[in-house]
Short mmCIF file of C-alpha atoms and ligand atoms in Angstrom, two decimals:
data_model
loop_
_atom_site.label_atom_id
_atom_site.label_comp_id
_atom_site.label_asym_id
_atom_site.label_seq_id
_atom_site.Cartn_x
_atom_site.Cartn_y
_atom_site.Cartn_z
CA MET A 1 -30.22 16.45 -12.98
CA PRO A 2 -27.72 13.59 -13.04
CA THR A 3 -24.09 14.19 -12.11
CA GLY A 4 -22.05 13.92 -15.30
CA ILE A 5 -18.85 11.89 -15.25
CA ALA A 6 -15.77 11.64 -17.45
CA ILE A 7 -13.39 8.73 -17.04
CA LEU A 8 -9.79 9.42 -17.90
CA GLY A 9 -8.12 6.12 -18.84
CA CYS A 10 -9.92 2.88 -19.64
CA GLY A 11 -7.62 0.26 -18.11
CA THR A 12 -8.70 -2.39 -15.59
CA ILE A 13 -10.33 0.08 -13.18
CA GLY A 14 -11.62 2.50 -15.81
CA ALA A 15 -13.39 -0.33 -17.61
CA SER A 16 -15.00 -1.51 -14.37
CA VAL A 17 -16.13 2.00 -13.43
CA ALA A 18 -17.67 2.36 -16.90
CA THR A 19 -19.40 -1.01 -16.52
CA MET A 20 -20.88 -0.03 -13.18
CA LEU A 21 -22.06 3.35 -14.47
CA LEU A 22 -23.67 1.80 -17.53
CA ARG A 23 -25.10 -1.29 -15.85
CA ASP A 24 -25.71 -0.56 -12.17
CA HIS A 25 -27.47 2.81 -12.26
CA ALA A 26 -30.63 1.36 -10.68
CA ILE A 27 -28.66 0.05 -7.68
CA ILE A 28 -26.72 3.30 -7.35
CA THR A 29 -29.84 5.46 -7.44
CA ARG A 30 -31.79 3.21 -5.09
CA ARG A 31 -28.93 3.21 -2.57
CA SER A 32 -27.93 6.88 -2.78
CA GLY A 33 -30.83 8.81 -4.26
CA GLN A 34 -28.33 10.17 -6.81
CA ARG A 35 -28.03 9.66 -10.54
CA LEU A 36 -24.57 9.34 -12.05
CA GLN A 37 -24.26 9.64 -15.80
CA LEU A 38 -21.25 8.45 -17.80
CA ARG A 39 -20.68 11.17 -20.40
CA HIS A 40 -17.09 10.65 -21.58
CA VAL A 41 -14.41 7.99 -21.59
CA ILE A 42 -11.12 9.56 -22.57
CA GLU A 43 -8.83 6.88 -23.94
CA ARG A 44 -6.20 7.00 -26.63
CA ASP A 45 -6.84 3.36 -27.53
CA ILE A 46 -10.44 3.64 -28.79
CA ALA A 47 -10.68 -0.12 -29.44
CA LYS A 48 -9.73 -0.85 -25.82
CA ALA A 49 -12.60 1.31 -24.54
CA ARG A 50 -15.03 -0.27 -27.03
CA ASP A 51 -13.92 -3.75 -25.92
CA ALA A 52 -14.80 -2.69 -22.39
CA GLY A 53 -18.38 -2.16 -23.59
CA VAL A 54 -18.31 1.64 -23.75
CA PRO A 55 -20.57 2.98 -26.56
CA ARG A 56 -18.50 4.62 -29.29
CA ARG A 57 -20.26 7.98 -28.90
CA LEU A 58 -18.89 8.30 -25.35
CA ILE A 59 -15.27 7.59 -26.29
CA SER A 60 -12.86 10.34 -27.17
CA ASP A 61 -9.10 10.69 -27.23
CA THR A 62 -9.23 14.41 -26.37
CA PHE A 63 -9.55 15.50 -22.74
CA GLN A 64 -10.78 18.93 -23.81
CA THR A 65 -14.09 17.32 -24.88
CA ALA A 66 -14.82 16.53 -21.24
CA LEU A 67 -13.49 19.86 -19.93
CA ASP A 68 -15.73 21.80 -22.33
CA ASP A 69 -18.85 19.87 -21.38
CA PRO A 70 -20.82 21.92 -18.81
CA ASP A 71 -22.81 18.82 -17.81
CA THR A 72 -19.69 16.94 -16.74
CA GLN A 73 -19.02 17.72 -13.09
CA ILE A 74 -16.56 14.96 -12.19
CA VAL A 75 -13.36 13.79 -13.84
CA ILE A 76 -12.16 10.37 -12.68
CA GLU A 77 -8.40 10.11 -13.17
CA LEU A 78 -7.44 6.48 -13.77
CA ILE A 79 -4.40 6.73 -15.96
CA GLY A 80 -1.94 6.32 -13.08
CA GLY A 81 1.64 7.57 -12.79
CA LEU A 82 2.79 11.14 -12.21
CA GLU A 83 2.62 12.77 -15.62
CA PRO A 84 0.45 13.53 -17.45
CA ALA A 85 -1.88 12.62 -14.55
CA ARG A 86 -0.76 15.60 -12.44
CA SER A 87 -1.23 18.15 -15.23
CA LEU A 88 -4.59 16.72 -16.23
CA VAL A 89 -5.88 16.81 -12.65
CA LEU A 90 -4.77 20.44 -12.32
CA GLN A 91 -6.43 21.22 -15.64
CA ALA A 92 -9.68 19.58 -14.55
CA LEU A 93 -9.76 21.49 -11.24
CA LYS A 94 -9.03 24.75 -13.04
CA ALA A 95 -11.92 24.01 -15.38
CA GLY A 96 -14.18 23.72 -12.33
CA LYS A 97 -14.47 19.93 -12.28
CA HIS A 98 -14.31 17.78 -9.19
CA VAL A 99 -11.68 15.07 -9.40
CA VAL A 100 -11.79 11.49 -8.17
CA THR A 101 -8.58 9.49 -8.38
CA ALA A 102 -7.21 6.06 -7.49
CA ASN A 103 -3.66 7.28 -8.02
CA LYS A 104 -1.71 6.75 -4.78
CA TYR A 105 1.62 7.53 -6.46
CA LEU A 106 0.34 10.92 -7.55
CA LEU A 107 -1.03 11.68 -4.07
CA ALA A 108 2.11 10.55 -2.27
CA ILE A 109 4.30 12.83 -4.37
CA HIS A 110 2.05 15.75 -5.36
CA GLY A 111 -0.84 15.44 -2.87
CA THR A 112 -0.15 18.76 -1.14
CA GLU A 113 -0.02 20.68 -4.41
CA LEU A 114 -3.13 19.01 -5.82
CA LEU A 115 -5.23 19.36 -2.66
CA ALA A 116 -4.22 23.03 -2.49
CA ALA A 117 -5.37 23.47 -6.09
CA ALA A 118 -8.67 21.76 -5.26
CA ARG A 119 -9.25 24.03 -2.25
CA LYS A 120 -8.37 27.07 -4.31
CA ALA A 121 -10.84 26.02 -7.01
CA GLY A 122 -13.50 25.21 -4.39
CA ARG A 123 -13.70 21.68 -5.74
CA ALA A 124 -13.21 18.22 -4.28
CA LEU A 125 -10.30 15.90 -4.94
CA MET A 126 -11.35 12.51 -3.64
CA PHE A 127 -9.19 9.40 -3.36
CA GLU A 128 -10.94 6.55 -1.53
CA ALA A 129 -9.76 4.04 -4.15
CA SER A 130 -6.11 5.02 -3.74
CA CYS A 131 -5.57 2.88 -0.63
CA GLY A 132 -6.87 -0.58 0.13
CA GLY A 133 -8.92 -0.93 -3.08
CA THR A 134 -12.53 -1.35 -2.09
CA ILE A 135 -12.01 -0.76 1.66
CA PRO A 136 -13.54 2.51 2.92
CA ILE A 137 -10.35 3.35 4.82
CA ILE A 138 -10.26 7.02 3.81
CA LEU A 139 -13.81 7.32 5.11
CA ALA A 140 -12.79 5.68 8.38
CA LEU A 141 -9.79 7.99 8.85
CA THR A 142 -11.48 11.22 7.80
CA ARG A 143 -14.83 10.65 9.47
CA GLY A 144 -15.36 7.45 11.44
CA LEU A 145 -12.33 7.96 13.69
CA LEU A 146 -12.26 11.76 13.61
CA ALA A 147 -12.57 12.13 17.38
CA ASN A 148 -9.49 9.96 17.97
CA ASP A 149 -5.83 10.65 18.47
CA ILE A 150 -4.40 7.90 16.26
CA SER A 151 -1.25 6.17 17.43
CA ARG A 152 -0.86 3.39 14.89
CA VAL A 153 -1.75 2.35 11.35
CA VAL A 154 -0.70 -1.12 10.21
CA GLY A 155 -1.79 -2.57 6.93
CA ILE A 156 -1.50 -5.10 4.20
CA VAL A 157 -2.04 -2.61 1.40
CA ASN A 158 -0.77 -4.32 -1.72
CA GLY A 159 -2.98 -7.02 -3.19
CA THR A 160 -0.34 -8.26 -5.60
CA CYS A 161 2.23 -8.93 -2.88
CA ASN A 162 -0.33 -10.50 -0.61
CA TYR A 163 -1.48 -12.76 -3.43
CA VAL A 164 2.11 -13.73 -4.26
CA LEU A 165 3.03 -14.41 -0.61
CA THR A 166 -0.14 -16.44 -0.07
CA GLN A 167 0.57 -18.59 -3.14
CA MET A 168 4.19 -19.10 -2.14
CA THR A 169 3.32 -19.96 1.45
CA GLU A 170 0.26 -22.12 0.92
CA GLN A 171 0.86 -23.68 -2.50
CA ASN A 172 4.67 -23.56 -2.69
CA GLU A 173 4.16 -21.75 -6.00
CA PRO A 174 7.36 -20.18 -7.34
CA TYR A 175 7.54 -16.39 -6.95
CA ALA A 176 7.61 -15.67 -10.71
CA ASP A 177 4.54 -17.83 -11.43
CA ALA A 178 2.53 -16.26 -8.62
CA LEU A 179 3.45 -12.77 -9.82
CA LYS A 180 2.40 -13.63 -13.37
CA ALA A 181 -0.98 -14.82 -12.07
CA ALA A 182 -1.43 -11.58 -10.09
CA GLN A 183 -0.73 -9.60 -13.26
CA ALA A 184 -3.17 -11.70 -15.28
CA ALA A 185 -5.86 -11.09 -12.65
CA GLY A 186 -5.41 -7.31 -13.00
CA PHE A 187 -4.04 -6.76 -9.48
CA ALA A 188 -0.56 -5.54 -10.37
CA GLU A 189 0.58 -2.07 -11.42
CA ARG A 190 1.52 -1.58 -15.09
CA ASP A 191 5.10 -1.95 -13.90
CA PRO A 192 4.84 -4.66 -11.20
CA THR A 193 8.23 -3.59 -9.84
CA PHE A 194 6.29 -0.96 -7.88
CA ASP A 195 4.26 -3.70 -6.22
CA VAL A 196 7.04 -6.08 -5.30
CA ASN A 197 9.65 -3.53 -4.21
CA GLY A 198 7.28 -1.94 -1.69
CA MET A 199 6.91 1.38 -3.55
CA ASP A 200 3.16 1.01 -4.02
CA SER A 201 2.67 0.18 -0.34
CA ALA A 202 4.84 3.15 0.60
CA HIS A 203 2.71 5.47 -1.56
CA LYS A 204 -0.37 4.22 0.24
CA LEU A 205 1.30 4.57 3.63
CA ALA A 206 2.15 8.20 2.81
CA VAL A 207 -1.55 8.85 2.20
CA LEU A 208 -2.81 6.86 5.19
CA ALA A 209 -0.26 8.23 7.65
CA GLY A 210 -0.92 11.78 6.43
CA LEU A 211 -4.60 11.36 7.20
CA ALA A 212 -4.12 9.41 10.43
CA PHE A 213 -1.55 11.70 11.99
CA GLY A 214 -2.65 14.96 10.32
CA VAL A 215 0.76 15.64 8.81
CA ASN A 216 2.46 16.08 5.47
CA VAL A 217 4.48 12.96 4.80
CA PRO A 218 7.63 13.47 2.75
CA PHE A 219 7.83 10.26 0.75
CA GLU A 220 11.50 9.76 1.58
CA ALA A 221 10.59 9.52 5.29
CA ILE A 222 9.33 5.99 4.63
CA GLU A 223 11.80 3.17 5.21
CA ARG A 224 11.10 0.64 2.47
CA ALA A 225 11.82 -2.99 1.57
CA GLY A 226 9.85 -5.25 -0.75
CA ILE A 227 9.09 -8.93 -1.22
CA ASP A 228 11.41 -9.15 -4.23
CA THR A 229 14.39 -10.13 -2.11
CA LEU A 230 12.63 -12.69 0.09
CA GLN A 231 13.96 -16.23 0.04
CA ASP A 232 11.88 -19.40 0.21
CA GLU A 233 13.93 -20.56 3.16
CA ASP A 234 12.69 -17.64 5.27
CA LEU A 235 9.06 -18.32 4.42
CA GLY A 236 9.73 -21.87 5.61
CA PHE A 237 11.21 -20.65 8.88
CA ALA A 238 8.24 -18.31 9.36
CA ARG A 239 5.92 -21.31 9.08
CA GLU A 240 8.09 -23.40 11.37
CA PHE A 241 8.10 -20.75 14.11
CA GLY A 242 4.39 -19.97 13.96
CA TYR A 243 4.43 -16.88 11.75
CA VAL A 244 3.10 -15.86 8.35
CA CYS A 245 5.17 -13.47 6.23
CA LYS A 246 3.25 -10.40 5.05
CA LEU A 247 4.31 -7.15 3.42
CA LEU A 248 3.24 -4.62 6.06
CA ALA A 249 3.03 -0.86 5.92
CA ILE A 250 3.44 0.47 9.45
CA GLY A 251 2.98 3.97 10.77
CA ASP A 252 3.63 4.53 14.46
CA LYS A 253 3.45 7.65 16.52
CA ALA A 254 6.48 7.03 18.73
CA ASP A 255 7.63 9.30 21.58
CA GLY A 256 10.10 11.24 19.49
CA GLY A 257 8.18 11.44 16.21
CA ILE A 258 6.49 9.35 13.54
CA ALA A 259 8.03 6.09 12.33
CA LEU A 260 7.01 4.91 8.86
CA SER A 261 8.10 1.70 7.20
CA VAL A 262 7.16 -0.86 4.59
CA SER A 263 8.77 -4.26 4.87
CA PRO A 264 8.19 -7.99 4.78
CA THR A 265 7.18 -8.81 8.34
CA PHE A 266 6.61 -12.00 10.27
CA VAL A 267 3.09 -11.83 11.67
CA PRO A 268 2.15 -14.29 14.45
CA ARG A 269 -0.18 -16.93 13.00
CA GLU A 270 -2.95 -16.06 15.47
CA HIS A 271 -2.89 -12.32 14.59
CA MET A 272 -5.85 -11.20 12.46
CA LEU A 273 -3.57 -9.84 9.73
CA ALA A 274 -2.13 -13.34 9.27
CA ALA A 275 -5.54 -14.51 8.06
CA VAL A 276 -5.65 -11.94 5.23
CA ARG A 277 -5.06 -14.00 2.10
CA GLY A 278 -4.81 -13.57 -1.65
CA SER A 279 -5.57 -10.12 -3.10
CA PHE A 280 -7.31 -9.04 0.11
CA ASN A 281 -6.01 -6.07 2.08
CA ALA A 282 -6.58 -5.19 5.72
CA ILE A 283 -5.72 -2.07 7.65
CA SER A 284 -5.68 -1.79 11.41
CA VAL A 285 -6.00 1.67 12.94
CA THR A 286 -5.63 2.34 16.66
CA GLY A 287 -7.22 5.40 18.21
CA HIS A 288 -6.99 6.59 21.82
CA ALA A 289 -10.73 6.14 22.36
CA SER A 290 -11.62 3.52 19.74
CA GLY A 291 -8.78 1.15 20.53
CA GLU A 292 -7.79 -1.09 17.63
CA THR A 293 -10.12 -1.17 14.62
CA LEU A 294 -9.71 -3.31 11.49
CA TYR A 295 -10.85 -2.81 7.89
CA TYR A 296 -10.83 -5.64 5.38
CA GLY A 297 -11.64 -6.16 1.73
CA ARG A 298 -10.30 -6.70 -1.74
CA GLY A 299 -7.29 -4.45 -2.20
CA ALA A 300 -6.97 -4.71 -5.96
CA GLY A 301 -8.92 -5.61 -9.06
CA GLY A 302 -11.36 -3.77 -11.30
CA MET A 303 -14.79 -4.05 -9.70
CA PRO A 304 -13.73 -3.79 -6.03
CA THR A 305 -11.75 -0.64 -6.82
CA ALA A 306 -14.58 0.75 -8.99
CA SER A 307 -16.86 0.44 -5.95
CA ALA A 308 -14.62 2.87 -4.04
CA VAL A 309 -14.33 5.23 -7.02
CA LEU A 310 -18.10 5.47 -7.31
CA ALA A 311 -18.49 6.03 -3.56
CA ASP A 312 -16.36 9.16 -4.04
CA CYS A 313 -18.47 10.25 -7.01
CA LEU A 314 -21.58 9.88 -4.87
CA ASP A 315 -19.94 11.91 -2.09
CA VAL A 316 -19.45 14.67 -4.65
CA ALA A 317 -23.02 14.31 -5.92
CA LEU A 318 -24.33 14.46 -2.34
CA GLY A 319 -22.39 17.68 -1.72
CA SER A 320 -20.25 16.38 1.15
CA ALA A 321 -16.94 15.97 -0.71
CA GLU A 322 -15.94 19.62 -1.12
CA ARG A 323 -16.51 20.36 2.57
CA LEU A 324 -14.39 17.37 3.53
CA ILE A 325 -11.51 18.44 1.30
CA ALA A 326 -11.73 22.07 2.43
CA GLN A 327 -11.15 21.13 6.10
CA LEU A 328 -8.82 18.12 5.72
CA PRO A 329 -5.79 18.64 7.99
CA ALA A 330 -3.58 16.33 5.92
CA PHE A 331 -1.89 17.51 2.73
CA GLN A 332 -1.60 21.02 4.15
CA LYS A 333 1.57 23.07 4.00
CA ARG A 334 2.24 23.29 7.70
CA ARG A 335 5.20 22.78 10.02
CA PRO A 336 6.46 19.35 9.07
CA ALA A 337 6.28 16.67 11.72
CA LYS A 338 9.38 14.87 12.95
CA PHE A 339 9.93 11.55 11.22
CA LEU A 340 12.18 8.94 12.80
CA PRO A 341 15.07 7.63 10.69
CA ALA A 342 15.20 3.86 10.19
CA ARG A 343 17.94 3.49 12.79
CA GLN A 344 15.58 4.74 15.50
CA ILE A 345 12.59 2.57 14.60
CA VAL A 346 11.95 0.08 17.39
CA ALA A 347 10.90 -3.45 16.41
CA ARG A 348 11.55 -7.14 16.94
CA TYR A 349 13.59 -8.96 14.30
CA TYR A 350 14.14 -12.40 12.84
CA LEU A 351 17.79 -12.81 11.85
CA ARG A 352 19.03 -15.73 9.77
CA VAL A 353 22.77 -16.08 9.92
CA THR A 354 24.43 -18.49 7.51
CA ALA A 355 27.38 -19.71 9.53
CA LEU A 356 29.90 -22.51 9.50
CA ASP A 357 28.84 -25.28 11.80
CA ALA A 358 31.93 -24.88 13.98
CA PRO A 359 32.60 -24.61 17.71
CA GLY A 360 32.31 -21.12 19.17
CA VAL A 361 30.22 -19.54 16.39
CA LEU A 362 27.09 -19.25 18.51
CA ALA A 363 29.05 -17.65 21.32
CA LYS A 364 30.48 -15.07 18.91
CA LEU A 365 27.03 -14.23 17.56
CA ALA A 366 25.58 -13.93 21.04
CA GLY A 367 28.49 -11.73 22.07
CA ILE A 368 28.03 -9.30 19.18
CA LEU A 369 24.28 -9.06 19.72
CA SER A 370 24.79 -8.46 23.42
CA ASN A 371 27.43 -5.78 22.76
CA HIS A 372 24.82 -3.87 20.79
CA GLY A 373 22.21 -4.24 23.51
CA ILE A 374 20.13 -6.70 21.49
CA SER A 375 18.32 -9.15 23.69
CA VAL A 376 17.76 -12.61 22.22
CA ALA A 377 14.24 -14.01 22.60
CA GLY A 378 14.96 -17.29 20.82
CA LEU A 379 17.82 -18.95 19.03
CA THR A 380 17.75 -22.07 16.89
CA GLN A 381 20.38 -23.71 14.79
CA HIS A 382 19.22 -25.69 11.77
CA GLU A 383 21.50 -27.87 9.82
CA ARG A 384 19.59 -28.04 6.58
CA ARG A 385 20.25 -30.68 4.03
CA ALA A 386 19.62 -28.11 1.31
CA THR A 387 22.14 -25.73 2.79
CA PRO A 388 25.28 -25.61 0.63
CA ALA A 389 28.42 -26.93 2.24
CA THR A 390 31.58 -24.92 1.72
CA ALA A 391 35.14 -26.14 1.47
CA ALA A 392 35.60 -25.08 5.07
CA GLY A 393 32.78 -27.22 6.42
CA THR A 394 29.02 -27.57 6.78
CA VAL A 395 26.99 -24.41 6.78
CA ALA A 396 24.05 -24.09 9.10
CA ALA A 397 21.25 -21.57 9.42
CA VAL A 398 21.28 -19.91 12.80
CA VAL A 399 17.96 -18.22 13.43
CA VAL A 400 17.74 -15.55 16.10
CA MET A 401 14.49 -13.94 17.22
CA THR A 402 15.26 -10.71 19.02
CA HIS A 403 13.34 -8.74 21.60
CA GLU A 404 12.54 -5.14 20.71
CA THR A 405 15.55 -3.22 19.55
CA THR A 406 16.34 -0.39 17.14
CA GLY A 407 17.04 -0.70 13.43
CA GLY A 408 20.35 1.01 14.08
CA ALA A 409 21.51 -1.52 16.67
CA VAL A 410 20.61 -4.40 14.34
CA ALA A 411 22.41 -2.80 11.39
CA LYS A 412 25.59 -2.33 13.42
CA ALA A 413 25.45 -5.87 14.83
CA LEU A 414 24.90 -7.39 11.38
CA LYS A 415 27.86 -5.50 9.98
CA GLU A 416 30.06 -7.19 12.57
CA ILE A 417 28.38 -10.57 12.23
CA ASP A 418 28.70 -10.61 8.45
CA ALA A 419 32.40 -9.75 8.76
CA LEU A 420 33.07 -12.90 10.85
CA PRO A 421 35.15 -15.46 8.92
CA GLU A 422 32.61 -18.14 9.92
CA VAL A 423 29.72 -16.32 8.30
CA ALA A 424 29.21 -17.52 4.72
CA ALA A 425 26.45 -15.24 3.39
CA PRO A 426 24.84 -11.90 4.25
CA THR A 427 22.47 -12.25 7.19
CA VAL A 428 18.77 -11.99 6.42
CA ARG A 429 16.82 -9.58 8.63
CA ILE A 430 13.02 -9.52 8.73
CA ARG A 431 10.85 -7.48 11.04
CA VAL A 432 8.53 -9.32 13.45
CA LEU A 433 5.18 -7.85 14.43
N1 HSE B 1 -1.21 -2.89 -7.68
C1 HSE B 1 -2.02 -2.55 -6.55
C2 HSE B 1 -2.10 -3.76 -5.64
C3 HSE B 1 -3.38 -2.17 -7.03
O1 HSE B 1 -1.70 -4.85 -6.04
O2 HSE B 1 -2.54 -3.61 -4.51
C4 HSE B 1 -4.23 -1.51 -5.98
O3 HSE B 1 -3.71 -0.28 -5.59
#
C-alpha cells in the first residue's frame, strides 16, 4: 500500500513537492523501498495548482476532502504563517493524519502546542524543511549528534539574505536589486521583510536551539538584527579588514545560560562560513564528543526544500517518525532554561564611529571604551573622500575592532560616544565571529 499524501498550499515549495511526487516516484521507491502517492493538493487558486502540473482531479479547495480520505496518511502544510496554518495542523492531527511542515514561524511560536497535540494523537509532526532548506540538520540534531552535549550552533540560515549579501559584496549590486532577484528566484518569504529583518533566521534559531540544547525557546529570548540596516560602507570595511559580512544565527551555551542572537556578523575570510555564497546555507554544530561539525546545502528554493519535505514523508512511511516525535526532548513543557539577555552576550565587535577629524577625538573614544572595560584589538582612522564634510570640519570613519566584551558594555560606551560633540552620526556596531 502506498502512503497517501495531501499537500496544503501550492506555492513554490508545494509545486516542487507535487512535481517530485508525480515525476520521481521511481527514484523514491528505489532509494527507500516506500511508495508515496499524491492524493490531494489543497489550493484555493485552482489555476495555480494546474499551472504547477497537478492533474485537475487531485486539486481541491476544501481541506475536508483530504481529512475524510482514509488513504491519506500525511498532510504536508506548506501555506506558511501562523493562521490558518496552526488550526489546520491541529485539525489534521485530530483527524489522525501525520503532519509534515516547512513552517519555521509556526514552530517557533506554537511548536510546543503542536508537538503536544501530535504526541497526544500518536502521530508525527515532522519539520526537516523548516531550517536550512535541503540540509538534513534536524536529522543531525535529533539523531546523528544524539550522544553529544551541544555547546554551540552557528548558522547561515536565510538563503535570501545570504544571496543579497553575496551579490552586494561580490558584484556591488544594490541591495534593492539583489532582493528583487532573490524574490524572483523563489527564495524569499511572501513578505520579504521577515527575511531581511532577521525574523526568519530567528524562527529557525528557535527550532535549532530547542533541539540542540533540549529546551523550550521563548521566541523573545532571541536578540535580533537584520541586514536591512546595513550600509555599503561597512561591507567595504569588512572586505578591507579580511572579513565577509554574513547574517548569522548563533546559539551558545554560556556559563550562566543560553545566549541566542541573529545579527549581521563579520566572519573572518578564512572561516568556512565565509565561503557559503548565494542561496546556500550552512550550520555548524559543536558537540562535546564530535567537536565542530558543519552542514551545507541550498537553504531556499522549491526543489531543494521539497527534498527535505519528502525525506520527512519517507520517515513517516518507514515508521520511524512517530517514535522520534514521541521522545523528542525539545518542544516539551518543562522548566524553562535560563536565557541570557543581550547585555550579557559576550562577543567581539566592529564599531564604526563617524567623527570630526579633530585633535583629541581618538583619545576621547579610547577613554570611553577603556572606562567600560572594552579592550581595543585594532583601531583605524579612514578619511574617506565619500564621507560628507560638515560645517565644523572633515568627518572621518574611525573603525575600532574590540576584543571580547559584553553587549551591555558596548551599548553603554556607544551611548557616551554618540553624545560627544565631535561625533556626527550614530555609531555602527557589528558583531565579529
Ligand atoms: N525565505 C527563506 C530563506 C526560505 O530565504 O531562507 C527558506 O526557509
